[in-house]
Amino acid sequence: MKLKLLILFGIAVASCKSPEARYPVTQSSGSYINESAQRNKDLLTQEEEKIQLIIAEDSTQNYIASSNNFWYYYNQKSTDSTNTVTPNFGDVVVFDYSISTLDGQPIYAEGEKPTREYAIDQEKLFSGLREGLKLMKEGETVTFLFPSYQAFGYYGDKGKIGTNVPLKTKVTLHSIKTETDNEINN
């Protein structure tokens, strides 16, 4: 009987041991993340060099570098001095656009994409086009050159645009309905 109590007491004492931390079997040094970041930097450098080469070879257009790391030129610029409104957050714009490769090969030709109505910064749209629309006035047509990270990036559009494809996008802005106009009409 004493032996059973002694064994039971020994088991109880042994089970009160504090738990030990479990360590991972393998430890990552973060090299994969560093390699991925370097690959992305190299890709961006290559795309920007290609865009700069296109700009240098095209003397017919006056390219403008945006603060958002894409380039553009006006196909049709507003000549109306009273037309100074550009879209802001919440404004609804109506526009048409076409998408091609930087070399000019059509991906989505003019008219292939339906006319789009878009509330600025409130709906899903690729980042370059979202920022590009904010630079435009009613009636203007602008051609944008976007590096892939400003376009559809790694995933593409799950349609005709593949992985890491820089794009040339031609946009015509038909109308801007400002947020105050929207509130009055509602």
Short mmCIF file of C-alpha atoms in Angstrom, two decimals:
data_model
loop_
_atom_site.label_atom_id
_atom_site.label_comp_id
_atom_site.label_asym_id
_atom_site.label_seq_id
_atom_site.Cartn_x
_atom_site.Cartn_y
_atom_site.Cartn_z
CA MET A 1 0.00 0.00 0.00
CA LYS A 2 2.82 2.37 0.90
CA LEU A 3 4.53 1.49 -2.33
CA LYS A 4 1.39 2.43 -4.32
CA LEU A 5 1.15 5.75 -2.50
CA LEU A 6 4.83 6.41 -3.13
CA ILE A 7 4.44 5.68 -6.86
CA LEU A 8 1.31 7.80 -7.06
CA PHE A 9 3.09 10.65 -5.27
CA GLY A 10 6.07 10.32 -7.67
CA ILE A 11 3.77 10.52 -10.71
CA ALA A 12 2.01 13.58 -9.30
CA VAL A 13 5.32 15.38 -8.68
CA ALA A 14 6.63 14.50 -12.15
CA SER A 15 3.46 15.76 -13.84
CA CYS A 16 3.83 19.20 -12.23
CA LYS A 17 6.89 19.96 -14.34
CA SER A 18 6.47 23.22 -16.29
CA PRO A 19 6.11 22.82 -20.06
CA GLU A 20 9.14 23.40 -22.23
CA ALA A 21 9.01 25.56 -25.35
CA ARG A 22 8.94 23.68 -28.62
CA TYR A 23 11.30 25.00 -31.26
CA PRO A 24 10.81 24.60 -35.03
CA VAL A 25 12.62 21.76 -36.69
CA THR A 26 14.02 24.12 -39.34
CA GLN A 27 14.74 27.80 -39.00
CA SER A 28 14.45 30.17 -41.95
CA SER A 29 17.04 32.86 -42.38
CA GLY A 30 14.74 35.10 -44.45
CA SER A 31 16.79 34.49 -47.58
CA TYR A 32 13.69 33.68 -49.66
CA ILE A 33 12.17 37.07 -48.88
CA ASN A 34 15.45 38.82 -49.69
CA GLU A 35 15.75 36.93 -52.99
CA SER A 36 12.16 37.75 -53.90
CA ALA A 37 12.67 41.44 -53.14
CA GLN A 38 15.80 41.48 -55.30
CA ARG A 39 13.96 39.75 -58.18
CA ASN A 40 11.23 42.40 -58.00
CA LYS A 41 13.78 45.23 -58.00
CA ASP A 42 15.53 43.72 -61.02
CA LEU A 43 12.19 43.30 -62.83
CA LEU A 44 11.24 46.92 -62.14
CA THR A 45 14.62 48.13 -63.40
CA GLN A 46 14.21 46.14 -66.63
CA GLU A 47 10.67 47.44 -67.19
CA GLU A 48 11.67 51.05 -66.53
CA GLU A 49 14.62 50.73 -68.93
CA LYS A 50 12.27 49.40 -71.62
CA ILE A 51 9.84 52.28 -71.03
CA GLN A 52 12.68 54.84 -71.15
CA LEU A 53 13.84 53.32 -74.45
CA ILE A 54 10.32 53.65 -75.90
CA ILE A 55 10.16 57.28 -74.74
CA ALA A 56 13.59 58.04 -76.22
CA GLU A 57 12.64 56.52 -79.58
CA ASP A 58 9.25 58.30 -79.79
CA SER A 59 9.99 61.93 -80.61
CA THR A 60 6.41 62.61 -81.72
CA GLN A 61 5.00 62.68 -78.18
CA ASN A 62 5.74 64.78 -75.12
CA TYR A 63 5.94 62.21 -72.30
CA ILE A 64 5.31 63.30 -68.72
CA ALA A 65 6.59 61.38 -65.70
CA SER A 66 3.97 61.10 -62.96
CA SER A 67 4.72 61.14 -59.26
CA ASN A 68 3.28 57.60 -59.14
CA ASN A 69 6.05 56.05 -61.28
CA PHE A 70 4.31 55.82 -64.63
CA TRP A 71 4.57 57.93 -67.80
CA TYR A 72 1.91 59.42 -70.03
CA TYR A 73 1.21 61.73 -72.94
CA TYR A 74 -1.88 63.52 -74.20
CA ASN A 75 -3.50 62.27 -77.39
CA GLN A 76 -6.17 64.93 -77.00
CA LYS A 77 -5.76 67.64 -74.37
CA SER A 78 -8.54 69.93 -73.21
CA THR A 79 -8.12 73.40 -74.74
CA ASP A 80 -11.02 74.86 -72.77
CA SER A 81 -9.48 77.17 -70.15
CA THR A 82 -12.59 76.84 -67.97
CA ASN A 83 -12.23 73.04 -67.89
CA THR A 84 -10.02 72.70 -64.82
CA VAL A 85 -11.84 69.96 -62.90
CA THR A 86 -10.04 66.68 -62.31
CA PRO A 87 -11.71 63.84 -60.41
CA ASN A 88 -11.28 63.44 -56.65
CA PHE A 89 -12.28 60.80 -54.11
CA GLY A 90 -15.92 59.79 -54.60
CA ASP A 91 -16.42 61.50 -57.96
CA VAL A 92 -17.95 59.27 -60.63
CA VAL A 93 -16.16 59.18 -63.98
CA VAL A 94 -17.24 57.63 -67.27
CA PHE A 95 -14.42 56.48 -69.52
CA ASP A 96 -13.33 54.12 -72.30
CA TYR A 97 -9.96 52.44 -72.47
CA SER A 98 -7.88 50.03 -74.46
CA ILE A 99 -4.85 48.03 -73.33
CA SER A 100 -1.82 46.92 -75.31
CA THR A 101 1.71 45.74 -74.66
CA LEU A 102 4.44 48.37 -74.55
CA ASP A 103 5.26 47.34 -78.13
CA GLY A 104 1.72 48.24 -79.20
CA GLN A 105 0.28 44.73 -79.60
CA PRO A 106 -3.42 44.96 -78.65
CA ILE A 107 -4.54 42.99 -75.61
CA TYR A 108 -7.96 44.63 -75.27
CA ALA A 109 -8.60 46.68 -78.42
CA GLU A 110 -10.62 49.92 -78.50
CA GLY A 111 -14.28 49.04 -78.03
CA GLU A 112 -13.53 45.58 -76.68
CA LYS A 113 -13.92 46.77 -73.08
CA PRO A 114 -17.32 48.34 -72.35
CA THR A 115 -17.58 51.99 -71.34
CA ARG A 116 -16.88 52.05 -67.63
CA GLU A 117 -18.44 54.11 -64.86
CA TYR A 118 -16.15 54.28 -61.85
CA ALA A 119 -16.31 55.99 -58.43
CA ILE A 120 -12.78 57.29 -57.77
CA ASP A 121 -10.96 55.26 -55.10
CA GLN A 122 -14.14 53.41 -54.10
CA GLU A 123 -14.14 50.52 -56.55
CA LYS A 124 -11.69 47.95 -57.81
CA LEU A 125 -9.44 49.17 -60.62
CA PHE A 126 -5.74 48.55 -61.22
CA SER A 127 -3.60 51.12 -59.40
CA GLY A 128 -1.99 52.83 -62.40
CA LEU A 129 -5.33 53.53 -64.11
CA ARG A 130 -6.86 54.63 -60.80
CA GLU A 131 -4.10 57.24 -60.37
CA GLY A 132 -4.06 58.15 -64.08
CA LEU A 133 -7.75 59.04 -64.12
CA LYS A 134 -7.12 61.60 -61.37
CA LEU A 135 -4.84 63.52 -63.78
CA MET A 136 -7.44 63.85 -66.53
CA LYS A 137 -10.14 66.38 -67.40
CA GLU A 138 -13.39 65.78 -69.27
CA GLY A 139 -12.92 65.17 -72.98
CA GLU A 140 -9.22 64.28 -72.75
CA THR A 141 -7.56 61.20 -74.17
CA VAL A 142 -4.31 60.11 -72.57
CA THR A 143 -1.94 57.21 -73.19
CA PHE A 144 -0.26 55.79 -70.11
CA LEU A 145 2.81 53.55 -69.85
CA PHE A 146 2.58 51.45 -66.69
CA PRO A 147 5.24 49.15 -65.21
CA SER A 148 3.71 45.79 -64.30
CA TYR A 149 3.36 46.56 -60.60
CA GLN A 150 1.17 49.58 -61.53
CA ALA A 151 -0.87 47.37 -63.85
CA PHE A 152 -1.94 43.82 -62.97
CA GLY A 153 1.33 42.69 -61.35
CA TYR A 154 2.16 39.10 -60.60
CA TYR A 155 -1.36 37.72 -61.01
CA GLY A 156 -2.30 39.33 -64.32
CA ASP A 157 -6.00 39.82 -65.01
CA LYS A 158 -6.69 36.07 -65.09
CA GLY A 159 -7.65 36.58 -68.73
CA LYS A 160 -5.48 37.98 -71.51
CA ILE A 161 -2.84 39.73 -69.35
CA GLY A 162 -0.16 37.45 -67.96
CA THR A 163 2.28 37.70 -65.09
CA ASN A 164 4.35 40.88 -64.73
CA VAL A 165 3.31 42.54 -68.01
CA PRO A 166 3.96 46.29 -68.34
CA LEU A 167 1.14 47.97 -70.24
CA LYS A 168 0.27 50.82 -72.56
CA THR A 169 -3.27 52.01 -71.81
CA LYS A 170 -5.18 54.59 -73.85
CA VAL A 171 -7.99 56.27 -71.87
CA THR A 172 -10.72 58.68 -72.94
CA LEU A 173 -12.49 60.44 -70.07
CA HIS A 174 -16.04 61.30 -71.13
CA SER A 175 -17.46 62.87 -67.99
CA ILE A 176 -16.87 63.65 -64.33
CA LYS A 177 -19.76 63.82 -61.92
CA THR A 178 -18.36 65.38 -58.75
CA GLU A 179 -19.34 64.06 -55.35
CA THR A 180 -21.34 67.23 -54.66
CA ASP A 181 -23.30 66.64 -57.90
CA ASN A 182 -23.98 63.09 -56.70
CA GLU A 183 -25.32 64.34 -53.34
CA ILE A 184 -27.64 66.88 -55.03
CA ASN A 185 -29.10 64.24 -57.38
CA ASN A 186 -29.77 61.75 -54.58
#
